[in-house]
Amino acid sequence: MDDDGAILTDRTGLLAPGAAPTARPALGRPLELSIIVPTFNERDSVAELSARLDAALSGIAWEVVFVDDDSPDGTLDVLAALARSDGRVRYIHRIGRRGLSSAVIEGVLSTNAPYVAVMDADLQHDEHALPAMLAQLRTGLADIAVGSRYVAGGGIETWDRGRVKASRLATRAAGLLARAQLSDPMSGFFMVTRPAFMSGVRQLSGQGFKILLDLLASTQAPLRVVEVPYTFRCRAHGESKLDSLVVWEYGVMLLDKAVGHLLPVRFLMFIVVGGLGVFVHMAVLAALHAQLSFLAAQGLAAVVAMTFNFFVNNTLTYRDRRLKGVWALTRGLFAFYAVCAVGAVANVGIANFLFQAENHALTAGNWFVSGAAGILVGAVWNYAASSVFTWRKG
Ligand code: GDD
Ligand code: MN
C-alpha cells in the first residue's frame, strides 16, 4: 500500500478513529471456505477469533460470517468495525430471533463457498483443526468432517463429571439417528460441502442447537463422515448460553426426527401435559372434596390443573416462545383459562351431540366413543387456540 492508501487498522482489526473504511484487497481467487459463527453476547471473543482464523488459514481463500441475534452487549459494534476493516469478515444481524441452529442455517445460505465450516465464537473450538478438515473434504471422499473430542488426539480440557456424563448419554441417543458411526455427534464444530448441506437443508428442524445431528438425520442419502480430533477449550469470556433445559430441547428434536412427519411433536407434548393435568385435577379433588362442596372442589381442581398445564406448557411445550415477566405471564395465563373454557364447552357440546345423534350409529348412545370424541375436539381446540392467543409466534 502506498502512503495515502494505507490500511488504518490496529492489531484487533478495528479502525483507527476518523479513518475511512478500507476493505482488504480482494484475494483474487475464488472463495473456498466460509466459516459460519453464531454469536450471542460474544463481544470479547469475536476480534480474537478473526485474528486466529487469519493466522490458522494462511494460503486458503476464506471468509467468516458471524450471525448475531441482536446481542445487547455490543458484539455488533465490534463486528461492524471488523467487517469495515477486513473484507473477509461479514456478519448477519437478526432481530427478534434466537437460536443457534437457525443462525447457522441462515449463515450457510448467505455464502457461495463450496466448503462451509461451523464453529463457536467463544474460542472453545480449535481453529487449527480447520485445515485438516478442509484437506479431508478436498479429497472428495467425505461430505462432512466433524471435529471430535472423543477420537484419539481429541479431548476436553476441563469439564465437570456431570457434563461429561450427560454428553456421553446424549451421544449414545444420537447414534440412533445420525445414521453414521460418530464418536461426537453433539459436536458444534464441523465442515461440510455445500452440496451435502443443501441436500438436507429443507428437512432441517432448525430448532435448538444440535445442528450437526439435525443435518446428519435430514439428508436423503447418508453423508460420508470423517472425524478430526481437537481439544475443546475452556471458555475465555462470557458464559455458555446452553442451560439445563437444552437437554429437553434435544429430546424434542430427536422425537421430531423420529415421528414429526406423522404428528407435530408440539401437539404430542401438549397432549401429554394435558394428561398430567388430569392427575393434578384428581389429586386436588381427592384432597378437597371432603372439606368443600363438590362443586367448589371440582372448580378449584380445574383451576389448579389449568394453571399447572399453563406453566408446564410454557416451560416445555412452548419453550421457544415462552412468556417471561409477571405481566406477560399473567396475560398468558388468563388467555389460557379463556381458551380452556371454550375448549370445555366445545368438548361437552360435541360429545353430547354425538351421543344424542341417532343417525350416527357409531356414537349414538355410546358414552365412551362420544366422550373420547369430545375430548379430542377440546384438545385440538385448546392446542390450536392457545398457540394463537397464549403463545403467539414472534
Ligand atoms: N446467533 C445465536 N443465537 N448464537 C447463539 C445463540 C443464539 O440464540 N445461543 C448461543 N449462540 C452462540 C454462542 O455465542 C457461541 O458462539 C455458540 O453459539 C455456542 O454457544 P455456547 O453457549 O458457547 O455453547 P456451549 O459451549 O455450552 O456448547 C457447545 O458445545 C456443545 C458440545 O457439548 C456448542 O458448540 C454446542 O453446539 C455443542 O453441542
Ligand atoms: Mn461455548
Short mmCIF file of C-alpha atoms and ligand atoms in Angstrom, two decimals:
data_model
loop_
_atom_site.label_atom_id
_atom_site.label_comp_id
_atom_site.label_asym_id
_atom_site.label_seq_id
_atom_site.Cartn_x
_atom_site.Cartn_y
_atom_site.Cartn_z
CA MET A 1 0.00 0.00 0.00
CA ASP A 2 1.28 3.50 -0.73
CA ASP A 3 1.11 6.24 1.85
CA ASP A 4 -2.30 7.72 1.15
CA GLY A 5 -3.89 4.29 0.63
CA ALA A 6 -2.62 2.87 3.89
CA ILE A 7 -4.92 0.49 5.71
CA LEU A 8 -5.61 2.16 9.00
CA THR A 9 -6.21 -0.73 11.31
CA ASP A 10 -4.90 -1.59 14.69
CA ARG A 11 -3.96 -5.07 15.80
CA THR A 12 -7.51 -6.08 16.59
CA GLY A 13 -8.61 -5.01 13.14
CA LEU A 14 -10.64 -2.08 14.48
CA LEU A 15 -10.50 1.12 12.53
CA ALA A 16 -8.46 3.96 13.90
CA PRO A 17 -10.65 6.95 14.77
CA GLY A 18 -11.51 9.05 11.76
CA ALA A 19 -10.23 6.51 9.27
CA ALA A 20 -12.10 5.99 6.04
CA PRO A 21 -13.47 2.47 5.71
CA THR A 22 -10.95 0.42 3.77
CA ALA A 23 -11.55 -3.14 2.72
CA ARG A 24 -8.74 -5.61 2.46
CA PRO A 25 -7.63 -6.19 -1.13
CA ALA A 26 -9.63 -8.98 -2.74
CA LEU A 27 -7.79 -12.25 -2.75
CA GLY A 28 -8.04 -12.58 -6.48
CA ARG A 29 -9.11 -16.20 -6.30
CA PRO A 30 -12.45 -17.72 -5.69
CA LEU A 31 -13.66 -18.13 -2.17
CA GLU A 32 -13.12 -21.67 -0.97
CA LEU A 33 -14.08 -21.79 2.69
CA SER A 34 -16.69 -19.92 4.67
CA ILE A 35 -16.74 -20.18 8.46
CA ILE A 36 -20.16 -19.61 10.00
CA VAL A 37 -20.07 -18.41 13.60
CA PRO A 38 -23.31 -17.92 15.55
CA THR A 39 -22.91 -15.28 18.24
CA PHE A 40 -24.87 -14.08 21.19
CA ASN A 41 -23.07 -11.80 23.65
CA GLU A 42 -19.58 -12.59 22.45
CA ARG A 43 -18.18 -9.05 22.46
CA ASP A 44 -14.83 -10.06 23.88
CA SER A 45 -14.21 -13.03 21.60
CA VAL A 46 -15.03 -12.12 18.01
CA ALA A 47 -11.97 -9.99 17.21
CA GLU A 48 -9.68 -12.58 18.72
CA LEU A 49 -11.39 -15.33 16.72
CA SER A 50 -10.94 -13.42 13.45
CA ALA A 51 -7.27 -12.91 14.21
CA ARG A 52 -6.84 -16.58 14.98
CA LEU A 53 -8.58 -17.60 11.76
CA ASP A 54 -6.26 -15.31 9.84
CA ALA A 55 -3.25 -16.99 11.41
CA ALA A 56 -4.53 -20.55 11.02
CA LEU A 57 -5.85 -20.30 7.45
CA SER A 58 -2.96 -18.78 5.54
CA GLY A 59 -2.99 -19.97 1.94
CA ILE A 60 -6.74 -20.63 1.98
CA ALA A 61 -9.30 -18.27 0.41
CA TRP A 62 -11.66 -17.93 3.36
CA GLU A 63 -14.28 -15.66 4.86
CA VAL A 64 -16.04 -15.64 8.19
CA VAL A 65 -19.78 -14.96 8.58
CA PHE A 66 -20.95 -14.09 12.08
CA VAL A 67 -24.68 -14.49 12.68
CA ASP A 68 -25.69 -12.38 15.65
CA ASP A 69 -29.12 -12.37 17.29
CA ASP A 70 -29.11 -8.71 18.29
CA SER A 71 -26.71 -9.19 21.21
CA PRO A 72 -27.22 -6.45 23.79
CA ASP A 73 -23.57 -6.49 24.91
CA GLY A 74 -22.13 -4.54 21.97
CA THR A 75 -20.98 -7.53 19.91
CA LEU A 76 -22.49 -5.88 16.84
CA ASP A 77 -20.35 -2.77 17.18
CA VAL A 78 -17.25 -4.92 17.25
CA LEU A 79 -18.48 -6.92 14.26
CA ALA A 80 -19.24 -3.78 12.29
CA ALA A 81 -15.77 -2.43 12.88
CA LEU A 82 -14.17 -5.76 11.98
CA ALA A 83 -16.18 -6.03 8.77
CA ARG A 84 -15.25 -2.50 7.77
CA SER A 85 -11.56 -3.15 8.13
CA ASP A 86 -11.39 -6.66 6.69
CA GLY A 87 -13.36 -7.72 3.61
CA ARG A 88 -13.19 -11.35 4.72
CA VAL A 89 -15.36 -10.61 7.72
CA ARG A 90 -19.13 -10.44 7.21
CA TYR A 91 -21.99 -10.56 9.61
CA ILE A 92 -25.75 -11.04 9.64
CA HIS A 93 -27.77 -9.13 12.20
CA ARG A 94 -31.02 -10.90 13.14
CA ILE A 95 -33.68 -9.10 15.12
CA GLY A 96 -36.40 -10.73 17.18
CA ARG A 97 -34.92 -14.18 16.66
CA ARG A 98 -32.93 -16.59 18.78
CA GLY A 99 -31.38 -19.95 18.16
CA LEU A 100 -28.04 -21.42 17.34
CA SER A 101 -29.31 -23.83 14.66
CA SER A 102 -31.36 -21.34 12.72
CA ALA A 103 -28.48 -18.85 12.88
CA VAL A 104 -26.16 -21.43 11.36
CA ILE A 105 -28.63 -22.26 8.59
CA GLU A 106 -29.02 -18.62 7.61
CA GLY A 107 -25.28 -18.11 7.70
CA VAL A 108 -24.67 -21.04 5.38
CA LEU A 109 -27.37 -19.85 3.00
CA SER A 110 -25.67 -16.46 2.81
CA THR A 111 -22.49 -17.76 1.24
CA ASN A 112 -21.41 -19.36 -2.01
CA ALA A 113 -18.28 -21.06 -0.72
CA PRO A 114 -18.01 -24.71 -1.75
CA TYR A 115 -16.91 -25.64 1.78
CA VAL A 116 -18.63 -24.35 4.89
CA ALA A 117 -17.45 -24.71 8.47
CA VAL A 118 -19.46 -24.09 11.63
CA MET A 119 -17.74 -23.09 14.85
CA ASP A 120 -18.45 -21.33 18.13
CA ALA A 121 -17.29 -17.78 18.71
CA ASP A 122 -16.05 -18.35 22.22
CA LEU A 123 -12.65 -19.80 21.18
CA GLN A 124 -13.56 -23.22 22.57
CA HIS A 125 -13.16 -24.80 19.14
CA ASP A 126 -9.60 -25.12 17.94
CA GLU A 127 -9.18 -23.28 14.64
CA HIS A 128 -6.07 -25.35 13.90
CA ALA A 129 -8.34 -28.28 13.06
CA LEU A 130 -9.86 -26.37 10.12
CA PRO A 131 -7.08 -27.00 7.55
CA ALA A 132 -7.19 -30.72 8.38
CA MET A 133 -10.95 -30.75 7.88
CA LEU A 134 -10.61 -28.95 4.57
CA ALA A 135 -7.93 -31.38 3.40
CA GLN A 136 -10.30 -34.27 4.15
CA LEU A 137 -13.15 -32.76 2.15
CA ARG A 138 -10.93 -31.76 -0.76
CA THR A 139 -10.15 -35.44 -1.38
CA GLY A 140 -13.80 -35.85 -2.36
CA LEU A 141 -14.04 -38.95 -0.19
CA ALA A 142 -16.09 -37.32 2.57
CA ASP A 143 -19.05 -34.95 2.66
CA ILE A 144 -18.56 -33.75 6.19
CA ALA A 145 -15.63 -33.50 8.60
CA VAL A 146 -16.59 -33.41 12.25
CA GLY A 147 -14.40 -32.02 14.99
CA SER A 148 -14.41 -34.72 17.63
CA ARG A 149 -13.47 -34.57 21.27
CA TYR A 150 -13.52 -38.32 21.60
CA VAL A 151 -11.30 -39.76 18.90
CA ALA A 152 -7.61 -40.34 19.61
CA GLY A 153 -5.89 -36.99 19.85
CA GLY A 154 -9.05 -35.14 20.91
CA GLY A 155 -10.22 -34.29 24.37
CA ILE A 156 -11.91 -31.95 26.77
CA GLU A 157 -9.84 -29.56 28.81
CA THR A 158 -11.89 -29.38 31.98
CA TRP A 159 -15.48 -30.36 32.34
CA ASP A 160 -17.26 -31.38 35.48
CA ARG A 161 -18.25 -35.04 35.73
CA GLY A 162 -21.94 -34.28 35.31
CA ARG A 163 -21.42 -32.62 31.97
CA VAL A 164 -19.14 -35.40 30.73
CA LYS A 165 -21.78 -37.99 31.67
CA ALA A 166 -24.66 -36.03 30.14
CA SER A 167 -22.67 -35.51 26.98
CA ARG A 168 -21.89 -39.24 26.67
CA LEU A 169 -25.51 -40.18 27.22
CA ALA A 170 -26.78 -37.73 24.63
CA THR A 171 -24.10 -39.05 22.29
CA ARG A 172 -25.48 -42.57 22.60
CA ALA A 173 -29.04 -41.43 21.94
CA ALA A 174 -27.81 -39.53 18.93
CA GLY A 175 -26.11 -42.56 17.41
CA LEU A 176 -29.56 -43.94 16.72
CA LEU A 177 -30.45 -41.05 14.44
CA ALA A 178 -27.19 -39.96 12.94
CA ARG A 179 -27.00 -42.96 10.58
CA ALA A 180 -23.24 -42.85 10.95
CA GLN A 181 -20.77 -44.19 13.44
CA LEU A 182 -19.74 -40.97 15.06
CA SER A 183 -17.88 -40.57 18.29
CA ASP A 184 -19.07 -36.99 18.82
CA PRO A 185 -22.41 -36.32 17.11
CA MET A 186 -23.06 -33.46 19.54
CA SER A 187 -20.13 -31.52 18.21
CA GLY A 188 -20.83 -27.93 17.26
CA PHE A 189 -17.65 -27.85 15.18
CA PHE A 190 -17.67 -29.28 11.66
CA MET A 191 -17.09 -28.58 7.99
CA VAL A 192 -19.39 -29.69 5.20
CA THR A 193 -19.51 -29.43 1.43
CA ARG A 194 -22.10 -27.07 0.11
CA PRO A 195 -23.97 -29.73 -1.94
CA ALA A 196 -24.17 -32.01 1.12
CA PHE A 197 -25.63 -29.22 3.25
CA MET A 198 -28.07 -28.23 0.54
CA SER A 199 -29.28 -31.81 0.16
CA GLY A 200 -30.71 -31.69 3.68
CA VAL A 201 -31.47 -28.03 4.22
CA ARG A 202 -35.21 -28.24 3.59
CA GLN A 203 -35.65 -31.08 6.04
CA LEU A 204 -33.74 -29.47 8.91
CA SER A 205 -35.80 -28.90 12.02
CA GLY A 206 -33.75 -25.78 12.79
CA GLN A 207 -34.78 -25.97 16.44
CA GLY A 208 -32.38 -25.87 19.35
CA PHE A 209 -28.65 -26.16 18.94
CA LYS A 210 -27.87 -29.62 17.58
CA ILE A 211 -27.39 -28.56 14.00
CA LEU A 212 -24.91 -31.32 13.19
CA LEU A 213 -27.22 -34.11 14.26
CA ASP A 214 -30.13 -32.39 12.59
CA LEU A 215 -28.17 -32.34 9.34
CA LEU A 216 -27.00 -35.94 9.58
CA ALA A 217 -30.56 -37.09 10.17
CA SER A 218 -32.05 -34.91 7.44
CA THR A 219 -30.23 -35.68 4.20
CA GLN A 220 -31.78 -38.22 1.88
CA ALA A 221 -28.57 -40.14 1.35
CA PRO A 222 -26.47 -40.62 4.49
CA LEU A 223 -23.45 -38.31 4.50
CA ARG A 224 -19.94 -39.71 4.36
CA VAL A 225 -18.37 -38.60 7.61
CA VAL A 226 -14.77 -38.28 8.76
CA GLU A 227 -13.72 -37.19 12.21
CA VAL A 228 -10.91 -34.81 13.02
CA PRO A 229 -9.66 -34.68 16.60
CA TYR A 230 -9.42 -31.46 18.57
CA THR A 231 -9.39 -30.41 22.19
CA PHE A 232 -12.43 -28.49 23.41
CA ARG A 233 -11.01 -25.49 25.22
CA CYS A 234 -12.42 -23.65 28.20
CA ARG A 235 -14.49 -20.56 27.53
CA ALA A 236 -12.32 -17.46 27.91
CA HIS A 237 -15.01 -14.75 28.11
CA GLY A 238 -18.73 -14.55 28.74
CA GLU A 239 -20.88 -17.51 29.59
CA SER A 240 -22.47 -20.55 27.98
CA LYS A 241 -25.95 -19.95 26.55
CA LEU A 242 -26.93 -23.58 26.91
CA ASP A 243 -28.88 -24.14 30.12
CA SER A 244 -30.06 -27.44 31.54
CA LEU A 245 -33.29 -27.41 29.54
CA VAL A 246 -31.41 -27.71 26.27
CA VAL A 247 -31.39 -31.40 27.11
CA TRP A 248 -35.16 -31.25 26.80
CA GLU A 249 -34.93 -29.38 23.51
CA TYR A 250 -32.58 -32.04 22.31
CA GLY A 251 -35.02 -34.81 23.20
CA VAL A 252 -37.75 -32.94 21.35
CA MET A 253 -35.57 -32.74 18.29
CA LEU A 254 -34.87 -36.49 18.37
CA LEU A 255 -38.59 -37.16 18.69
CA ASP A 256 -39.36 -34.75 15.89
CA LYS A 257 -36.94 -36.58 13.62
CA ALA A 258 -38.50 -39.91 14.56
CA VAL A 259 -42.25 -39.15 14.40
CA GLY A 260 -42.57 -35.48 13.37
CA HIS A 261 -43.73 -36.37 9.87
CA LEU A 262 -46.75 -38.15 11.35
CA LEU A 263 -47.79 -35.83 14.14
CA PRO A 264 -46.33 -32.50 15.25
CA VAL A 265 -44.23 -33.13 18.34
CA ARG A 266 -45.57 -29.98 19.94
CA PHE A 267 -49.10 -31.36 19.75
CA LEU A 268 -47.96 -34.64 21.28
CA MET A 269 -46.33 -32.74 24.13
CA PHE A 270 -49.43 -30.66 24.64
CA ILE A 271 -51.50 -33.85 24.93
CA VAL A 272 -49.06 -35.43 27.39
CA VAL A 273 -49.07 -32.29 29.52
CA GLY A 274 -52.88 -32.30 29.38
CA GLY A 275 -52.83 -35.89 30.60
CA LEU A 276 -50.68 -34.88 33.56
CA GLY A 277 -53.19 -32.13 34.22
CA VAL A 278 -55.89 -34.78 34.71
CA PHE A 279 -53.81 -36.32 37.51
CA VAL A 280 -53.32 -32.92 39.11
CA HIS A 281 -57.03 -32.28 38.90
CA MET A 282 -57.92 -35.59 40.52
CA ALA A 283 -55.33 -35.13 43.27
CA VAL A 284 -56.75 -31.73 44.18
CA LEU A 285 -60.29 -33.07 44.07
CA ALA A 286 -59.34 -36.01 46.29
CA ALA A 287 -57.78 -33.65 48.82
CA LEU A 288 -60.62 -31.10 48.90
CA HIS A 289 -63.94 -32.83 48.24
CA ALA A 290 -64.44 -33.67 51.90
CA GLN A 291 -63.82 -30.10 53.08
CA LEU A 292 -65.66 -28.17 50.35
CA SER A 293 -68.85 -28.69 48.41
CA PHE A 294 -68.25 -30.94 45.39
CA LEU A 295 -68.89 -28.05 43.03
CA ALA A 296 -66.33 -25.83 44.74
CA ALA A 297 -63.75 -28.62 44.95
CA GLN A 298 -64.22 -29.57 41.30
CA GLY A 299 -63.99 -25.93 40.23
CA LEU A 300 -60.85 -25.32 42.24
CA ALA A 301 -59.28 -28.52 40.93
CA ALA A 302 -59.93 -27.36 37.36
CA VAL A 303 -58.26 -24.01 38.01
CA VAL A 304 -55.24 -25.63 39.65
CA ALA A 305 -54.92 -28.13 36.78
CA MET A 306 -55.17 -25.39 34.14
CA THR A 307 -52.60 -23.30 35.97
CA PHE A 308 -50.31 -26.31 36.20
CA ASN A 309 -50.75 -27.01 32.49
CA PHE A 310 -50.06 -23.41 31.63
CA PHE A 311 -46.73 -23.32 33.43
CA VAL A 312 -45.56 -26.71 32.21
CA ASN A 313 -46.50 -25.86 28.63
CA ASN A 314 -44.78 -22.52 28.99
CA THR A 315 -41.55 -24.16 30.14
CA LEU A 316 -41.54 -27.20 27.87
CA THR A 317 -44.07 -27.29 25.03
CA TYR A 318 -43.64 -23.65 24.08
CA ARG A 319 -40.11 -23.28 25.32
CA ASP A 320 -39.04 -21.42 22.20
CA ARG A 321 -41.82 -18.85 22.67
CA ARG A 322 -42.00 -18.88 26.44
CA LEU A 323 -43.56 -15.95 28.22
CA LYS A 324 -41.40 -14.17 30.75
CA GLY A 325 -42.10 -11.45 33.27
CA VAL A 326 -45.10 -11.03 35.56
CA TRP A 327 -47.21 -9.10 33.06
CA ALA A 328 -46.70 -11.45 30.12
CA LEU A 329 -47.28 -14.48 32.32
CA THR A 330 -50.47 -13.09 33.84
CA ARG A 331 -51.87 -12.12 30.48
CA GLY A 332 -50.92 -15.51 29.04
CA LEU A 333 -52.43 -17.38 31.98
CA PHE A 334 -55.79 -15.66 31.65
CA ALA A 335 -55.78 -16.16 27.89
CA PHE A 336 -55.12 -19.84 28.59
CA TYR A 337 -58.04 -20.04 31.04
CA ALA A 338 -60.31 -18.48 28.44
CA VAL A 339 -59.14 -20.86 25.71
CA CYS A 340 -59.64 -23.86 28.01
CA ALA A 341 -63.12 -22.67 28.99
CA VAL A 342 -64.18 -22.53 25.34
CA GLY A 343 -62.49 -25.90 24.83
CA ALA A 344 -64.53 -27.42 27.64
CA VAL A 345 -67.77 -26.09 26.18
CA ALA A 346 -66.83 -27.50 22.76
CA ASN A 347 -65.86 -30.81 24.33
CA VAL A 348 -69.16 -31.22 26.17
CA GLY A 349 -71.24 -29.87 23.28
CA ILE A 350 -69.73 -32.17 20.65
CA ALA A 351 -69.82 -35.21 22.93
CA ASN A 352 -73.44 -34.57 23.78
CA PHE A 353 -74.36 -34.03 20.14
CA LEU A 354 -72.72 -37.30 19.07
CA PHE A 355 -74.27 -39.18 21.97
CA GLN A 356 -77.75 -37.92 21.01
CA ALA A 357 -77.43 -38.05 17.21
CA GLU A 358 -79.48 -41.03 16.22
CA ASN A 359 -78.14 -41.26 12.67
CA HIS A 360 -74.54 -41.71 13.93
CA ALA A 361 -74.54 -45.43 14.56
CA LEU A 362 -71.00 -45.41 15.96
CA THR A 363 -71.57 -42.81 18.62
CA ALA A 364 -75.29 -42.71 19.41
CA GLY A 365 -75.80 -43.96 22.94
CA ASN A 366 -72.09 -44.85 23.19
CA TRP A 367 -70.68 -42.87 26.11
CA PHE A 368 -67.13 -43.99 25.55
CA VAL A 369 -66.77 -43.03 21.89
CA SER A 370 -68.81 -39.84 22.31
CA GLY A 371 -66.81 -38.82 25.37
CA ALA A 372 -63.46 -39.55 23.67
CA ALA A 373 -64.51 -37.58 20.57
CA GLY A 374 -65.39 -34.63 22.80
CA ILE A 375 -62.01 -34.79 24.49
CA LEU A 376 -60.23 -34.91 21.12
CA VAL A 377 -62.10 -31.90 19.80
CA GLY A 378 -61.44 -30.00 23.05
CA ALA A 379 -57.75 -30.89 22.96
CA VAL A 380 -57.29 -29.86 19.34
CA TRP A 381 -59.08 -26.59 20.03
CA ASN A 382 -57.02 -25.90 23.14
CA TYR A 383 -53.84 -26.61 21.24
CA ALA A 384 -54.71 -24.53 18.19
CA ALA A 385 -56.23 -21.62 20.09
CA SER A 386 -53.55 -21.40 22.77
CA SER A 387 -50.85 -21.30 20.10
CA VAL A 388 -52.61 -18.24 18.72
CA PHE A 389 -53.84 -16.48 21.87
CA THR A 390 -51.37 -17.54 24.55
CA TRP A 391 -48.09 -18.38 22.87
CA ARG A 392 -48.15 -16.14 19.86
CA LYS A 393 -45.39 -16.60 17.36
CA GLY A 394 -42.77 -13.83 17.20
N1 GDD B 1 -26.96 -16.33 16.91
C1 GDD B 1 -27.03 -17.04 18.05
N2 GDD B 1 -28.26 -17.17 18.66
N3 GDD B 1 -25.93 -17.59 18.58
C2 GDD B 1 -26.04 -18.28 19.72
C3 GDD B 1 -27.26 -18.47 20.40
C4 GDD B 1 -28.43 -17.86 19.83
O1 GDD B 1 -29.55 -17.95 20.33
N4 GDD B 1 -27.03 -19.21 21.52
C5 GDD B 1 -25.72 -19.49 21.52
N5 GDD B 1 -25.10 -18.91 20.46
C6 GDD B 1 -23.69 -18.97 20.08
C7 GDD B 1 -22.71 -18.57 21.17
O2 GDD B 1 -22.47 -17.19 21.16
C8 GDD B 1 -21.49 -19.38 20.81
O3 GDD B 1 -20.73 -18.75 19.81
C9 GDD B 1 -22.08 -20.66 20.23
O4 GDD B 1 -23.39 -20.33 19.79
C10 GDD B 1 -22.13 -21.81 21.24
O5 GDD B 1 -22.82 -21.39 22.41
P1 GDD B 1 -22.26 -21.72 23.86
O6 GDD B 1 -23.20 -21.10 24.81
O7 GDD B 1 -20.82 -21.39 23.96
O8 GDD B 1 -22.45 -23.31 23.88
P2 GDD B 1 -21.64 -24.41 24.71
O9 GDD B 1 -20.19 -24.12 24.75
O10 GDD B 1 -22.32 -24.64 26.01
O11 GDD B 1 -21.91 -25.71 23.79
C11 GDD B 1 -21.04 -26.00 22.72
O12 GDD B 1 -20.57 -27.28 22.90
C12 GDD B 1 -21.53 -28.29 22.74
C13 GDD B 1 -20.88 -29.62 22.95
O13 GDD B 1 -21.08 -30.02 24.22
C14 GDD B 1 -21.75 -25.84 21.37
O14 GDD B 1 -20.77 -25.95 20.36
C15 GDD B 1 -22.75 -26.93 21.13
O15 GDD B 1 -23.22 -26.85 19.78
C16 GDD B 1 -22.10 -28.25 21.36
O16 GDD B 1 -23.03 -29.29 21.19
MN MN B 2 -19.15 -22.48 24.31
#
